[in-house]
CSV table of C-alpha atoms in Angstrom, one decimal:
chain,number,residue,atom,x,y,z
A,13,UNK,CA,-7.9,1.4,-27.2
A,14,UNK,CA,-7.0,1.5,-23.3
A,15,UNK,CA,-9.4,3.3,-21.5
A,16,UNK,CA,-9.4,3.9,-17.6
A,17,UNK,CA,-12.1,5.6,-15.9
A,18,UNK,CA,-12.2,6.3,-11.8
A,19,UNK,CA,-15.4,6.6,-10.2
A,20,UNK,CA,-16.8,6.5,-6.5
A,21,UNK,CA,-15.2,9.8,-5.2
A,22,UNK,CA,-17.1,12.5,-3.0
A,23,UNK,CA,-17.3,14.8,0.2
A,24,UNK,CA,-17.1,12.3,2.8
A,25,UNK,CA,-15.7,13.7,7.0
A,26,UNK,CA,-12.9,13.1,8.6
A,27,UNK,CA,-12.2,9.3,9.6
A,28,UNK,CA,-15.1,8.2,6.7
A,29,UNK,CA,-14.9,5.7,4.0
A,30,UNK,CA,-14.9,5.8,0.3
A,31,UNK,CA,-14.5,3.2,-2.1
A,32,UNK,CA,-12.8,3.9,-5.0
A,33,UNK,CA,-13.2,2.3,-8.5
A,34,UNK,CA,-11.5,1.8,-11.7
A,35,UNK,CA,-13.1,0.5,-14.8
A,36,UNK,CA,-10.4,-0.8,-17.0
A,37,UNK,CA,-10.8,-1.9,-21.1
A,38,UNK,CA,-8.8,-2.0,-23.9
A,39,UNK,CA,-6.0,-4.4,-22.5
A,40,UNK,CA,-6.3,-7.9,-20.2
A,41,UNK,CA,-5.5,-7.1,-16.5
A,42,UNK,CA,-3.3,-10.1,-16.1
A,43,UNK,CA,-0.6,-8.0,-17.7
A,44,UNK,CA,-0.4,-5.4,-16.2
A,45,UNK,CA,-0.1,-3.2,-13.0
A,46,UNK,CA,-2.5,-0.7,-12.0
A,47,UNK,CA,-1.8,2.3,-9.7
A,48,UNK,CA,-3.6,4.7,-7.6
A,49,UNK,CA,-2.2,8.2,-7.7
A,50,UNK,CA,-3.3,11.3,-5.6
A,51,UNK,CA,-2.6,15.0,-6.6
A,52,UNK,CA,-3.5,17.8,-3.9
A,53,UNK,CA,-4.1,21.2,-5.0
A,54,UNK,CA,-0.1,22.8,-5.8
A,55,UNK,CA,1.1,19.5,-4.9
A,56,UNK,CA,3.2,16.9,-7.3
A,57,UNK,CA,1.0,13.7,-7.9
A,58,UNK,CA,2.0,10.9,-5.7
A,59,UNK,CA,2.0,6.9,-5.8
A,60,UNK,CA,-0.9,5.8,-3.2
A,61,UNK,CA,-0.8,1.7,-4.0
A,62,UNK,CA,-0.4,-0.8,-6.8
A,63,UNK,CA,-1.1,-3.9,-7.5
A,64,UNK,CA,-0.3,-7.0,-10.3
A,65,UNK,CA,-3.4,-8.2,-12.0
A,66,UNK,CA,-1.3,-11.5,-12.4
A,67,UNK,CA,-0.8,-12.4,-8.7
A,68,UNK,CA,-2.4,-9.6,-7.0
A,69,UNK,CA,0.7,-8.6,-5.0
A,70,UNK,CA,0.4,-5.2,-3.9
A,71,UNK,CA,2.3,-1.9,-2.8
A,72,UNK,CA,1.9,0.9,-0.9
A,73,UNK,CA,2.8,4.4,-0.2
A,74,UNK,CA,3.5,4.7,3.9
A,75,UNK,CA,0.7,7.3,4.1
A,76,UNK,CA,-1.8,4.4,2.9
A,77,UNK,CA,-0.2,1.5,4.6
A,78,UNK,CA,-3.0,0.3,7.0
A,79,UNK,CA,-5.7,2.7,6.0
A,80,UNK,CA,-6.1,1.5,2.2
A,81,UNK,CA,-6.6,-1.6,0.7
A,82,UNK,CA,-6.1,-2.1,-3.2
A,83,UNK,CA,-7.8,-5.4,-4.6
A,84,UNK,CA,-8.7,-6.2,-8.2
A,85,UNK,CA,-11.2,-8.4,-10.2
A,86,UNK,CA,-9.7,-9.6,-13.5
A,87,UNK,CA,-13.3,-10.9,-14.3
A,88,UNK,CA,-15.1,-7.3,-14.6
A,89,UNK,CA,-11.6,-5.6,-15.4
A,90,UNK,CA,-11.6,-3.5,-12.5
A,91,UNK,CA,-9.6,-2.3,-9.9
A,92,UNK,CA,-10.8,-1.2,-6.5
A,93,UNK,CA,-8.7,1.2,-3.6
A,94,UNK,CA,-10.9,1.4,-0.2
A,95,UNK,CA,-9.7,3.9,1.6
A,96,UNK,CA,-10.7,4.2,5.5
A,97,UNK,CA,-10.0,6.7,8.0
A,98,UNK,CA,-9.8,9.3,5.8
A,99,UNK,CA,-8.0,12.1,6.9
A,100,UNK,CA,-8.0,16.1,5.8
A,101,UNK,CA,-4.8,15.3,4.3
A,102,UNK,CA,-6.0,12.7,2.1
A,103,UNK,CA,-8.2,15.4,-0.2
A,104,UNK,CA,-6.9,15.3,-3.5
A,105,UNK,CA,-7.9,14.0,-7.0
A,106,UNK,CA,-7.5,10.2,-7.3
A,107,UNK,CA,-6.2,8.9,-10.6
A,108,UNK,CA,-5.8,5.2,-11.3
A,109,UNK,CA,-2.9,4.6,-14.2
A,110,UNK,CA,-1.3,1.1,-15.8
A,111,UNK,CA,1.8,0.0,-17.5
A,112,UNK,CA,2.5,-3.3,-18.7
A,113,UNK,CA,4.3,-5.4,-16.1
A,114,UNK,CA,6.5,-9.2,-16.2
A,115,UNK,CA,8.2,-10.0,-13.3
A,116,UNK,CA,9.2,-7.5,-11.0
A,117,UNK,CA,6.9,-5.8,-8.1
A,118,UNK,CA,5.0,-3.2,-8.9
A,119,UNK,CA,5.8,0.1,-8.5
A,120,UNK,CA,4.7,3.5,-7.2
A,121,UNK,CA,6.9,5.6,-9.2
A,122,UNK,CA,4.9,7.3,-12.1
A,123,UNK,CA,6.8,7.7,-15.1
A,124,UNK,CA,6.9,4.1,-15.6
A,125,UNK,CA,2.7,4.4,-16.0
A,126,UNK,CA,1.9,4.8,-19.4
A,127,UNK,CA,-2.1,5.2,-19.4
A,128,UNK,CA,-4.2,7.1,-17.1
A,129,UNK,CA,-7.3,8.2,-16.6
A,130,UNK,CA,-9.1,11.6,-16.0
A,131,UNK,CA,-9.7,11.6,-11.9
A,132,UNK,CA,-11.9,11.4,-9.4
A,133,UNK,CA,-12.1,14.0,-6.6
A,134,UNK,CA,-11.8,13.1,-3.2
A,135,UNK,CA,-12.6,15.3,0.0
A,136,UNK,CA,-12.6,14.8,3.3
A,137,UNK,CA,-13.4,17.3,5.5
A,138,UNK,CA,-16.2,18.7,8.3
């Protein structure tokens, strides 16, 4: 059964840290992709990074680019997003998601995410 489950979200204030975390089972990482996806309050949700647990190779949303930094350990079966200068804008809930990948980069766009798990909420603010 594929589980995911986010943890490591919280209050943190403006130009903070948080480290995000996703505990993966159920399927072997090397296979897949794993997203992080952020949903603010009346707002679509929206592709923050991905990454291959094959190669690693990454992607990310232009909001993210520079700030984040997605990383994975095939080992434990989890994948990590540590996100730095936080901003107000970046309060939302965090979901991480995975669909089976071969060759291709991975992508941002979420219907191709088949599994998902429930959220963590992240707010930044003073």
């Amino acid at each position: 059964q594929v589980q995911l489950v986010e943890s490591g979200g919280g209050l943190v204030q403006p130009g903070g840290s948080l480290n995000l975390s996703c505990a993966t089972s159920g399927f072997k990482l090397d296979f897949y992709a794993i997203g992080w996806f952020s949903q603010a309050p009346g707002k679509e949700r929206e592709g923050v990074s991905c990454i291959k647990g094959r190669d690693g190779s990454t992607n990310f949303a232009d909001p993210a680019e520079g700030r984040f930094t997605i990383s994975r350990d095939n080992a434990k079966n989890m994948v990590y997003l540590q996100m730095d200068s936080l901003k107000p804008e970046d309060t939302a809930v965090y979901y991480c998601a995975a669909y089976r990948i071969f060759f291709e980069q991975c992508t941002l766009t979420r219907r191709y995410y088949d599994y998902w798990g429930p959220g963590t909420q992240v707010t930044v603010s003073s």
